[in-house]
CSV table of N, CA and C in Angstrom, one decimal:
chain,number,residue,atom,x,y,z
A,1,UNK,N,0.7,-1.4,-0.2
A,1,UNK,CA,0.1,0.0,0.0
A,1,UNK,C,0.8,1.4,-0.1
A,2,UNK,N,1.9,1.3,0.8
A,2,UNK,CA,2.9,2.4,0.8
A,2,UNK,C,3.4,2.7,-0.5
A,3,UNK,N,4.0,1.6,-1.1
A,3,UNK,CA,4.8,1.4,-2.7
A,3,UNK,C,3.5,2.3,-3.4
A,4,UNK,N,2.3,1.8,-3.4
A,4,UNK,CA,1.4,2.2,-4.4
A,4,UNK,C,1.3,3.9,-4.1
A,5,UNK,N,1.2,4.3,-2.9
A,5,UNK,CA,1.1,5.9,-2.5
A,5,UNK,C,2.4,6.6,-3.3
A,6,UNK,N,3.6,6.0,-2.8
A,6,UNK,CA,5.0,6.8,-3.2
A,6,UNK,C,4.6,6.7,-4.6
A,7,UNK,N,4.3,5.5,-5.6
A,7,UNK,CA,4.5,5.8,-7.1
A,7,UNK,C,3.5,6.9,-7.4
A,8,UNK,N,2.3,6.9,-7.0
A,8,UNK,CA,1.2,7.7,-7.3
A,8,UNK,C,1.8,9.4,-6.8
A,9,UNK,N,2.3,9.6,-5.8
A,9,UNK,CA,2.9,10.8,-5.2
A,9,UNK,C,4.1,11.1,-6.7
A,10,UNK,N,4.7,10.3,-6.8
A,10,UNK,CA,5.7,10.3,-8.0
A,10,UNK,C,5.1,10.9,-9.2
A,11,UNK,N,4.3,10.1,-9.5
A,11,UNK,CA,3.7,10.7,-10.7
A,11,UNK,C,2.9,12.0,-10.9
A,12,UNK,N,2.5,12.4,-9.6
A,12,UNK,CA,1.8,13.5,-9.5
A,12,UNK,C,2.7,14.8,-9.4
A,13,UNK,N,4.0,14.5,-9.1
A,13,UNK,CA,4.9,15.4,-9.0
A,13,UNK,C,5.4,15.4,-10.5
A,14,UNK,N,5.6,14.4,-10.9
A,14,UNK,CA,6.2,14.7,-12.3
A,14,UNK,C,5.1,15.4,-13.0
A,15,UNK,N,4.0,15.2,-12.9
A,15,UNK,CA,2.7,16.0,-13.8
A,15,UNK,C,2.7,17.4,-13.4
A,16,UNK,N,2.9,17.8,-12.3
A,16,UNK,CA,2.9,18.8,-11.8
A,16,UNK,C,4.3,20.0,-12.3
A,17,UNK,N,5.4,19.2,-12.2
A,17,UNK,CA,6.6,19.9,-12.6
A,17,UNK,C,7.0,19.9,-14.1
A,18,UNK,N,6.3,18.7,-14.9
A,18,UNK,CA,6.8,18.8,-16.6
A,18,UNK,C,6.3,20.1,-17.0
A,19,UNK,N,5.1,20.6,-16.8
A,19,UNK,CA,4.7,22.1,-17.5
A,19,UNK,C,5.8,23.2,-16.9
A,20,UNK,N,6.3,23.4,-15.8
A,20,UNK,CA,7.4,24.1,-15.4
A,20,UNK,C,8.6,24.0,-16.1
A,21,UNK,N,9.0,22.9,-16.2
A,21,UNK,CA,10.3,22.5,-16.8
A,21,UNK,C,9.9,23.3,-18.6
A,22,UNK,N,8.9,23.0,-18.8
A,22,UNK,CA,8.9,23.2,-20.4
A,22,UNK,C,9.0,25.0,-20.4
A,23,UNK,N,8.4,25.6,-19.7
A,23,UNK,CA,8.4,26.9,-19.7
A,23,UNK,C,9.7,27.6,-19.5
A,24,UNK,N,10.4,26.9,-18.1
A,24,UNK,CA,11.7,27.4,-18.0
A,24,UNK,C,12.8,27.3,-18.8
A,25,UNK,N,13.0,25.9,-19.3
A,25,UNK,CA,14.1,25.6,-20.3
A,25,UNK,C,14.1,26.5,-21.5
A,26,UNK,N,15.4,27.3,-21.9
A,26,UNK,CA,15.2,27.6,-23.1
A,26,UNK,C,15.1,26.9,-24.0
A,27,UNK,N,14.4,27.8,-25.3
A,27,UNK,CA,14.1,27.0,-26.6
A,27,UNK,C,15.4,27.3,-27.2
A,28,UNK,N,15.5,26.2,-28.1
A,28,UNK,CA,16.8,26.1,-29.0
A,28,UNK,C,15.9,26.1,-30.6
A,29,UNK,N,16.6,26.5,-31.3
A,29,UNK,CA,16.1,26.8,-32.6
A,29,UNK,C,16.3,25.7,-33.6
A,30,UNK,N,15.2,25.5,-34.4
A,30,UNK,CA,15.1,24.2,-35.0
A,30,UNK,C,16.2,24.5,-36.7
A,31,UNK,N,16.4,25.5,-36.6
A,31,UNK,CA,17.5,25.6,-38.1
A,31,UNK,C,18.8,26.4,-37.5
A,32,UNK,N,19.2,25.8,-36.3
A,32,UNK,CA,20.5,26.5,-36.0
A,32,UNK,C,21.6,25.3,-36.7
A,33,UNK,N,22.3,26.0,-37.3
A,33,UNK,CA,23.4,24.9,-38.2
A,33,UNK,C,24.7,25.5,-38.2
A,34,UNK,N,24.8,26.6,-38.9
A,34,UNK,CA,26.4,27.1,-39.4
A,34,UNK,C,26.0,28.8,-39.7
A,35,UNK,N,27.9,28.9,-39.4
A,35,UNK,CA,27.8,30.7,-39.9
A,35,UNK,C,29.3,30.6,-40.1
A,36,UNK,N,30.1,31.9,-40.6
A,36,UNK,CA,31.5,32.2,-40.7
A,36,UNK,C,31.8,32.8,-39.4
A,37,UNK,N,32.6,32.3,-38.8
A,37,UNK,CA,33.2,33.1,-37.3
A,37,UNK,C,34.2,34.1,-37.4
A,38,UNK,N,35.2,33.1,-38.3
A,38,UNK,CA,36.6,34.0,-38.7
A,38,UNK,C,36.8,34.3,-40.2
A,39,UNK,N,37.3,35.2,-40.7
A,39,UNK,CA,36.8,36.8,-40.0
A,39,UNK,C,35.4,36.7,-39.3
A,40,UNK,N,35.1,37.8,-38.5
A,40,UNK,CA,33.6,37.5,-37.9
A,40,UNK,C,32.5,38.1,-38.9
A,41,UNK,N,31.9,37.3,-39.2
A,41,UNK,CA,30.6,37.6,-40.2
A,41,UNK,C,29.9,38.7,-39.7
A,42,UNK,N,28.7,38.9,-40.0
A,42,UNK,CA,28.1,40.3,-39.9
A,42,UNK,C,27.1,39.3,-38.8
A,43,UNK,N,26.5,38.3,-38.8
A,43,UNK,CA,26.0,37.3,-37.6
A,43,UNK,C,26.7,37.3,-36.5
A,44,UNK,N,28.3,37.3,-36.6
A,44,UNK,CA,29.1,36.7,-35.7
A,44,UNK,C,29.2,38.3,-34.5
A,45,UNK,N,29.1,39.3,-35.5
A,45,UNK,CA,29.3,40.5,-34.8
A,45,UNK,C,28.1,40.9,-33.9
A,46,UNK,N,26.9,40.7,-34.6
A,46,UNK,CA,25.7,40.8,-34.0
A,46,UNK,C,25.5,39.6,-32.6
A,47,UNK,N,26.0,38.6,-32.7
A,47,UNK,CA,26.1,37.7,-31.7
A,47,UNK,C,27.0,38.1,-30.2
A,48,UNK,N,28.1,38.9,-30.7
A,48,UNK,CA,28.9,39.3,-29.8
A,48,UNK,C,28.5,40.9,-29.8
A,49,UNK,N,27.3,41.2,-29.9
A,49,UNK,CA,26.9,42.7,-29.6
A,49,UNK,C,27.8,43.8,-30.0
A,50,UNK,N,28.6,43.6,-31.3
A,50,UNK,CA,29.2,44.8,-31.6
A,50,UNK,C,28.4,45.6,-32.6
A,51,UNK,N,27.2,45.1,-33.1
A,51,UNK,CA,26.2,45.9,-33.8
A,51,UNK,C,25.0,45.5,-33.2
A,52,UNK,N,24.0,46.3,-33.1
A,52,UNK,CA,22.4,45.8,-32.8
A,52,UNK,C,21.9,45.4,-34.1
A,53,UNK,N,21.3,44.3,-33.6
A,53,UNK,CA,20.6,43.6,-35.2
A,53,UNK,C,19.4,42.8,-34.9
A,54,UNK,N,18.7,42.9,-33.8
A,54,UNK,CA,17.7,42.4,-33.3
A,54,UNK,C,18.0,40.7,-33.2
A,55,UNK,N,17.0,39.8,-33.7
A,55,UNK,CA,16.8,38.5,-33.4
A,55,UNK,C,17.8,37.6,-33.6
A,56,UNK,N,18.8,37.9,-34.7
A,56,UNK,CA,19.9,37.3,-35.2
A,56,UNK,C,20.9,37.1,-34.0
A,57,UNK,N,21.2,38.2,-33.0
A,57,UNK,CA,22.1,38.1,-32.2
A,57,UNK,C,22.0,37.0,-31.3
A,58,UNK,N,21.0,36.1,-31.2
A,58,UNK,CA,20.8,34.9,-30.5
A,58,UNK,C,21.0,33.6,-31.0
A,59,UNK,N,21.1,33.5,-32.7
A,59,UNK,CA,21.0,32.6,-33.4
A,59,UNK,C,22.0,32.9,-34.6
A,60,UNK,N,23.0,33.1,-34.4
A,60,UNK,CA,24.1,33.6,-35.7
A,60,UNK,C,23.9,32.5,-36.7
A,61,UNK,N,23.6,31.2,-36.3
A,61,UNK,CA,23.8,30.0,-37.3
A,61,UNK,C,22.7,29.8,-38.1
A,62,UNK,N,21.5,30.6,-37.7
A,62,UNK,CA,20.1,30.6,-38.3
A,62,UNK,C,20.0,30.8,-39.6
A,63,UNK,N,20.9,31.6,-40.5
A,63,UNK,CA,20.7,32.4,-41.9
A,63,UNK,C,20.7,31.3,-42.8
A,64,UNK,N,19.4,30.7,-42.8
A,64,UNK,CA,19.4,29.9,-43.9
A,64,UNK,C,18.3,30.0,-44.8
A,65,UNK,N,18.7,29.8,-46.1
A,65,UNK,CA,17.5,30.2,-47.3
A,65,UNK,C,17.6,29.5,-48.3
A,66,UNK,N,16.6,29.4,-49.5
A,66,UNK,CA,16.9,28.7,-50.5
A,66,UNK,C,18.3,28.8,-51.3
A,67,UNK,N,18.8,28.0,-51.9
A,67,UNK,CA,19.8,28.1,-52.9
A,67,UNK,C,19.9,28.8,-53.7
A,68,UNK,N,21.2,29.6,-54.2
A,68,UNK,CA,21.1,30.5,-55.2
A,68,UNK,C,21.1,31.8,-55.1
A,69,UNK,N,20.6,32.3,-53.4
A,69,UNK,CA,20.1,33.9,-53.0
A,69,UNK,C,21.5,34.5,-53.2
A,70,UNK,N,21.5,35.9,-53.2
A,70,UNK,CA,22.6,36.5,-53.0
A,70,UNK,C,22.8,37.9,-51.8
A,71,UNK,N,22.1,37.3,-51.0
A,71,UNK,CA,21.8,38.3,-49.7
A,71,UNK,C,22.4,38.0,-48.6
A,72,UNK,N,22.6,38.5,-47.8
A,72,UNK,CA,23.4,38.4,-46.6
A,72,UNK,C,22.4,37.7,-45.3
A,73,UNK,N,21.0,38.1,-45.7
A,73,UNK,CA,20.1,37.5,-44.7
A,73,UNK,C,19.9,36.2,-45.4
A,74,UNK,N,19.9,35.6,-46.5
A,74,UNK,CA,19.1,34.3,-47.2
A,74,UNK,C,17.8,34.6,-47.3
A,75,UNK,N,17.7,35.9,-47.3
A,75,UNK,CA,16.0,36.1,-47.6
A,75,UNK,C,15.2,35.8,-46.9
A,76,UNK,N,15.8,35.7,-45.3
A,76,UNK,CA,15.0,35.7,-44.5
A,76,UNK,C,14.6,36.9,-43.4
A,77,UNK,N,13.3,37.2,-43.5
A,77,UNK,CA,12.9,38.7,-43.1
A,77,UNK,C,13.1,39.2,-42.0
A,78,UNK,N,13.6,37.8,-40.8
A,78,UNK,CA,13.9,38.0,-39.5
A,78,UNK,C,15.2,38.6,-39.5
A,79,UNK,N,15.9,38.5,-40.2
A,79,UNK,CA,17.4,38.9,-40.5
A,79,UNK,C,17.8,39.8,-41.2
A,80,UNK,N,16.8,40.8,-41.7
A,80,UNK,CA,17.0,41.8,-42.9
A,80,UNK,C,18.0,42.6,-42.2
A,81,UNK,N,18.2,42.9,-41.1
A,81,UNK,CA,19.2,43.7,-40.4
A,81,UNK,C,20.8,43.3,-41.1
A,82,UNK,N,21.0,42.0,-41.4
A,82,UNK,CA,22.3,42.0,-42.3
A,82,UNK,C,22.4,42.5,-43.6
A,83,UNK,N,21.1,42.7,-44.1
A,83,UNK,CA,21.6,43.4,-45.4
A,83,UNK,C,21.6,44.6,-45.4
A,84,UNK,N,21.6,45.3,-44.4
A,84,UNK,CA,21.8,46.8,-44.3
A,84,UNK,C,23.3,47.1,-44.0
A,85,UNK,N,23.6,47.9,-45.3
A,85,UNK,CA,25.0,48.0,-45.4
A,85,UNK,C,25.4,49.4,-44.6
A,86,UNK,N,24.3,50.0,-44.3
A,86,UNK,CA,24.8,51.3,-43.5
A,86,UNK,C,24.8,51.1,-41.9
A,87,UNK,N,24.7,49.7,-41.4
A,87,UNK,CA,25.2,49.5,-40.1
A,87,UNK,C,26.5,49.8,-39.9
A,88,UNK,N,27.1,49.9,-38.5
A,88,UNK,CA,28.4,50.2,-38.4
A,88,UNK,C,29.3,48.6,-38.5
A,89,UNK,N,29.2,48.0,-39.2
A,89,UNK,CA,29.9,46.4,-39.4
A,89,UNK,C,31.4,46.9,-39.4
A,90,UNK,N,32.1,46.0,-38.6
A,90,UNK,CA,33.7,46.3,-38.5
A,90,UNK,C,34.3,45.5,-39.7
A,91,UNK,N,35.1,45.8,-40.1
A,91,UNK,CA,35.7,45.4,-41.1
A,91,UNK,C,37.2,45.1,-40.9
A,92,UNK,N,37.5,43.6,-41.0
A,92,UNK,CA,38.6,42.9,-40.9
A,92,UNK,C,39.3,43.2,-41.7
A,93,UNK,N,40.9,43.8,-41.3
A,93,UNK,CA,41.9,43.9,-42.3
A,93,UNK,C,42.5,42.7,-42.8
A,94,UNK,N,42.7,42.6,-44.1
A,94,UNK,CA,43.3,41.5,-44.7
A,94,UNK,C,44.1,41.9,-45.9
A,95,UNK,N,44.9,40.8,-46.6
A,95,UNK,CA,45.8,41.1,-47.5
A,95,UNK,C,44.8,40.5,-48.6
A,96,UNK,N,45.7,40.1,-49.6
A,96,UNK,CA,44.8,39.8,-51.1
A,96,UNK,C,44.1,38.4,-51.2
A,97,UNK,N,44.7,37.5,-49.8
A,97,UNK,CA,43.8,36.4,-49.8
A,97,UNK,C,43.4,36.5,-48.1
A,98,UNK,N,42.3,35.6,-48.2
A,98,UNK,CA,41.6,35.5,-46.7
A,98,UNK,C,41.3,34.2,-46.4
A,99,UNK,N,41.5,33.5,-45.2
A,99,UNK,CA,40.9,32.3,-44.9
A,99,UNK,C,39.7,32.6,-43.9
A,100,UNK,N,38.6,31.9,-44.4
A,100,UNK,CA,37.1,31.7,-43.8
A,100,UNK,C,37.0,30.7,-43.0
A,101,UNK,N,36.6,30.9,-41.8
A,101,UNK,CA,36.6,29.7,-40.8
A,101,UNK,C,35.2,29.5,-40.4
A,102,UNK,N,34.4,28.4,-40.9
A,102,UNK,CA,33.0,28.1,-40.4
A,102,UNK,C,32.7,27.5,-39.0
A,103,UNK,N,31.7,28.1,-38.2
A,103,UNK,CA,31.4,27.3,-36.9
A,103,UNK,C,30.0,26.5,-36.9
A,104,UNK,N,30.0,25.1,-36.8
A,104,UNK,CA,28.9,24.5,-37.1
A,104,UNK,C,28.1,24.1,-35.6
A,105,UNK,N,26.9,24.3,-35.6
A,105,UNK,CA,26.3,24.1,-34.6
A,105,UNK,C,25.4,22.5,-35.0
A,106,UNK,N,25.1,22.3,-36.2
A,106,UNK,CA,24.7,20.8,-36.5
A,106,UNK,C,25.3,20.8,-37.9
A,107,UNK,N,25.7,19.5,-38.1
A,107,UNK,CA,26.3,19.1,-39.4
A,107,UNK,C,25.4,18.8,-40.5
A,108,UNK,N,25.7,18.9,-41.8
A,108,UNK,CA,24.8,18.4,-42.8
A,108,UNK,C,25.6,17.9,-43.8
A,109,UNK,N,25.0,17.4,-44.8
A,109,UNK,CA,25.8,16.7,-45.7
A,109,UNK,C,26.1,17.7,-46.7
A,110,UNK,N,27.4,18.3,-47.0
A,110,UNK,CA,27.8,19.6,-47.7
A,110,UNK,C,28.1,19.0,-49.3
A,111,UNK,N,27.2,20.2,-50.0
A,111,UNK,CA,27.4,19.8,-51.5
A,111,UNK,C,28.8,20.9,-52.0
A,112,UNK,N,29.0,22.1,-51.1
A,112,UNK,CA,30.0,22.8,-51.4
A,112,UNK,C,30.1,24.3,-50.6
A,113,UNK,N,31.0,25.2,-51.1
A,113,UNK,CA,30.7,26.4,-50.3
A,113,UNK,C,31.3,27.0,-51.5
A,114,UNK,N,30.7,28.4,-51.4
A,114,UNK,CA,30.7,29.4,-52.4
A,114,UNK,C,31.1,30.8,-51.8
A,115,UNK,N,31.9,31.7,-52.6
A,115,UNK,CA,32.4,32.9,-52.1
A,115,UNK,C,32.4,34.0,-53.0
A,116,UNK,N,31.7,34.7,-53.1
A,116,UNK,CA,31.3,35.9,-53.8
A,116,UNK,C,31.5,37.4,-53.8
A,117,UNK,N,31.9,38.1,-54.6
A,117,UNK,CA,32.5,39.6,-54.0
A,117,UNK,C,31.8,40.5,-55.3
A,118,UNK,N,31.2,41.4,-54.7
A,118,UNK,CA,30.2,42.2,-55.9
A,118,UNK,C,29.9,41.4,-57.2
A,119,UNK,N,29.3,40.1,-56.6
A,119,UNK,CA,28.4,39.3,-57.4
A,119,UNK,C,29.3,38.6,-58.2
A,120,UNK,N,30.7,38.4,-58.1
A,120,UNK,CA,31.5,37.7,-58.9
A,120,UNK,C,32.1,36.4,-58.1
A,121,UNK,N,31.9,35.5,-58.8
A,121,UNK,CA,32.4,34.3,-57.7
A,121,UNK,C,33.9,34.3,-57.7
A,122,UNK,N,34.2,34.0,-56.3
A,122,UNK,CA,36.0,34.0,-56.0
A,122,UNK,C,36.2,32.7,-55.5
A,123,UNK,N,35.3,31.6,-55.7
A,123,UNK,CA,35.9,30.3,-55.8
A,123,UNK,C,34.6,29.1,-55.4
A,124,UNK,N,34.8,28.2,-55.7
A,124,UNK,CA,34.0,27.2,-55.1
A,124,UNK,C,34.6,26.0,-54.4
A,125,UNK,N,34.3,25.6,-53.2
A,125,UNK,CA,34.9,24.4,-52.3
A,125,UNK,C,34.3,23.2,-52.2
A,126,UNK,N,34.7,22.2,-52.6
A,126,UNK,CA,33.9,21.0,-51.9
A,126,UNK,C,34.5,20.1,-51.0
A,127,UNK,N,33.8,19.5,-50.4
A,127,UNK,CA,34.1,18.6,-49.3
A,127,UNK,C,33.9,19.1,-47.9
A,128,UNK,N,34.3,18.4,-47.0
A,128,UNK,CA,34.0,18.8,-45.7
A,128,UNK,C,34.7,19.8,-44.9
A,129,UNK,N,35.8,20.1,-45.4
A,129,UNK,CA,36.7,21.3,-44.7
A,129,UNK,C,35.9,22.3,-44.4
A,130,UNK,N,35.8,22.8,-42.9
A,130,UNK,CA,35.3,24.1,-42.5
A,130,UNK,C,36.0,25.5,-42.6
A,131,UNK,N,37.2,25.3,-43.3
A,131,UNK,CA,38.2,26.6,-43.5
A,131,UNK,C,38.5,26.6,-45.2
A,132,UNK,N,38.6,27.7,-45.8
A,132,UNK,CA,38.8,27.9,-47.0
A,132,UNK,C,39.5,29.2,-47.2
A,133,UNK,N,40.8,29.2,-47.9
A,133,UNK,CA,41.4,30.5,-48.3
A,133,UNK,C,40.9,30.9,-49.8
A,134,UNK,N,40.7,31.8,-49.8
A,134,UNK,CA,40.2,32.4,-50.9
A,134,UNK,C,41.2,33.9,-51.5
A,135,UNK,N,41.2,34.0,-52.8
A,135,UNK,CA,42.3,35.1,-53.3
A,135,UNK,C,41.3,36.0,-53.7
A,136,UNK,N,41.2,37.3,-53.5
A,136,UNK,CA,40.1,38.5,-53.5
A,136,UNK,C,40.7,39.0,-54.9
A,137,UNK,N,41.6,38.7,-55.7
A,137,UNK,CA,41.6,39.3,-57.0
A,137,UNK,C,41.9,40.4,-57.2
A,138,UNK,N,42.9,40.9,-56.1
A,138,UNK,CA,43.4,42.3,-56.4
A,138,UNK,C,42.4,43.7,-55.9
A,139,UNK,N,41.3,43.2,-55.6
A,139,UNK,CA,40.5,44.4,-55.1
A,139,UNK,C,41.6,45.4,-53.7
A,140,UNK,N,41.0,46.7,-53.5
A,140,UNK,CA,41.5,46.8,-52.3
A,140,UNK,C,40.3,47.7,-51.8
A,141,UNK,N,40.5,48.2,-50.6
A,141,UNK,CA,39.6,48.9,-49.9
A,141,UNK,C,38.5,48.0,-49.1
A,142,UNK,N,37.7,48.9,-48.8
A,142,UNK,CA,36.3,48.2,-47.8
A,142,UNK,C,35.6,47.2,-49.0
A,143,UNK,N,35.4,46.0,-48.8
A,143,UNK,CA,34.9,45.2,-49.6
A,143,UNK,C,33.8,44.2,-48.9
A,144,UNK,N,32.9,43.6,-49.1
A,144,UNK,CA,31.9,42.3,-48.5
A,144,UNK,C,31.8,41.3,-49.4
A,145,UNK,N,32.2,40.4,-48.6
A,145,UNK,CA,32.2,38.9,-49.3
A,145,UNK,C,31.1,38.2,-48.7
A,146,UNK,N,30.1,37.6,-49.7
A,146,UNK,CA,29.2,36.8,-49.3
A,146,UNK,C,29.5,35.3,-49.1
A,147,UNK,N,29.3,34.6,-48.0
A,147,UNK,CA,29.6,33.1,-48.3
A,147,UNK,C,28.6,32.5,-48.1
A,148,UNK,N,28.7,31.4,-48.9
A,148,UNK,CA,27.5,30.2,-49.0
A,148,UNK,C,28.0,28.8,-48.7
A,149,UNK,N,27.2,28.5,-47.7
A,149,UNK,CA,27.1,26.9,-47.4
A,149,UNK,C,25.9,26.2,-48.0
A,150,UNK,N,26.3,25.6,-49.1
A,150,UNK,CA,25.3,24.8,-50.0
A,150,UNK,C,25.3,23.5,-49.1
A,151,UNK,N,23.9,23.0,-49.0
A,151,UNK,CA,23.8,21.8,-48.5
A,151,UNK,C,23.3,20.7,-49.5
A,152,UNK,N,24.0,19.1,-49.2
A,152,UNK,CA,23.6,18.6,-50.3
A,152,UNK,C,22.3,17.9,-50.6
A,153,UNK,N,21.7,17.5,-49.3
A,153,UNK,CA,20.2,17.0,-49.3
A,153,UNK,C,19.2,17.5,-49.1
A,154,UNK,N,19.1,19.2,-49.2
A,154,UNK,CA,18.0,19.9,-49.1
A,154,UNK,C,18.1,21.0,-50.4
A,155,UNK,N,17.2,21.7,-50.6
A,155,UNK,CA,17.3,22.7,-51.3
A,155,UNK,C,17.5,24.1,-50.6
A,156,UNK,N,18.2,24.0,-49.7
A,156,UNK,CA,18.8,25.5,-48.8
A,156,UNK,C,20.0,25.3,-48.5
A,157,UNK,N,20.5,26.5,-48.3
A,157,UNK,CA,21.9,27.1,-47.9
A,157,UNK,C,21.9,27.9,-46.8
A,158,UNK,N,23.3,27.9,-46.4
A,158,UNK,CA,23.5,29.2,-45.0
A,158,UNK,C,24.3,30.2,-45.7
A,159,UNK,N,23.9,31.4,-45.2
A,159,UNK,CA,24.5,32.6,-45.8
A,159,UNK,C,24.9,33.5,-44.9
A,160,UNK,N,26.4,34.1,-45.2
A,160,UNK,CA,26.9,35.3,-44.3
A,160,UNK,C,27.7,36.2,-45.2
A,161,UNK,N,27.9,37.0,-44.4
A,161,UNK,CA,28.5,38.2,-45.5
A,161,UNK,C,29.7,38.5,-44.5
A,162,UNK,N,30.9,38.7,-44.9
A,162,UNK,CA,31.9,39.3,-43.9
A,162,UNK,C,32.5,40.7,-44.4
A,163,UNK,N,32.8,41.8,-44.0
A,163,UNK,CA,33.1,42.9,-44.1
A,163,UNK,C,34.6,43.0,-43.8
A,164,UNK,N,35.6,43.2,-45.0
A,164,UNK,CA,36.9,43.4,-45.1
A,164,UNK,C,37.3,44.6,-45.7
A,165,UNK,N,38.5,44.9,-44.9
A,165,UNK,CA,39.4,46.1,-45.5
A,165,UNK,C,40.4,45.6,-45.9
A,166,UNK,N,40.5,45.7,-47.4
A,166,UNK,CA,41.5,44.9,-48.2
A,166,UNK,C,42.5,45.8,-48.2
A,167,UNK,N,44.0,45.5,-48.0
A,167,UNK,CA,45.0,46.3,-48.2
A,167,UNK,C,45.7,46.0,-49.5
């Protein structure tokens, strides 16, 4: 009899606590996957609170959209701050080549990585490497590179813009 009461009390306590745990625990994004962390992309700067940019500060890895876009936000209206060139984005000083490093919070099968400057391709990298060295083709001054991680088994890609000061 005591055993039955204890079991009933334990079940009742669990039922009472479960809703509280659901409310108190932080939610995680279902779209959390990857972004350029070095040099710091715009979403990395948002996450570090270098620039005020809304929701992206909590999920820099979530800039996902259909393949083939050329926007920093990946076409995601929630992250449109990333498309705003008038914000005080910090530019990293680099030479004529730069190595981009991706940080992943969830792995996907990779089709390739692409890098663009002024709409022109700087290179395509296949394989699972998360680090790519890109030649900037002789440009100088302030530049914005679009980095794209194309996923192999979906129609989506992850987008990141990186502001550079090219010497």
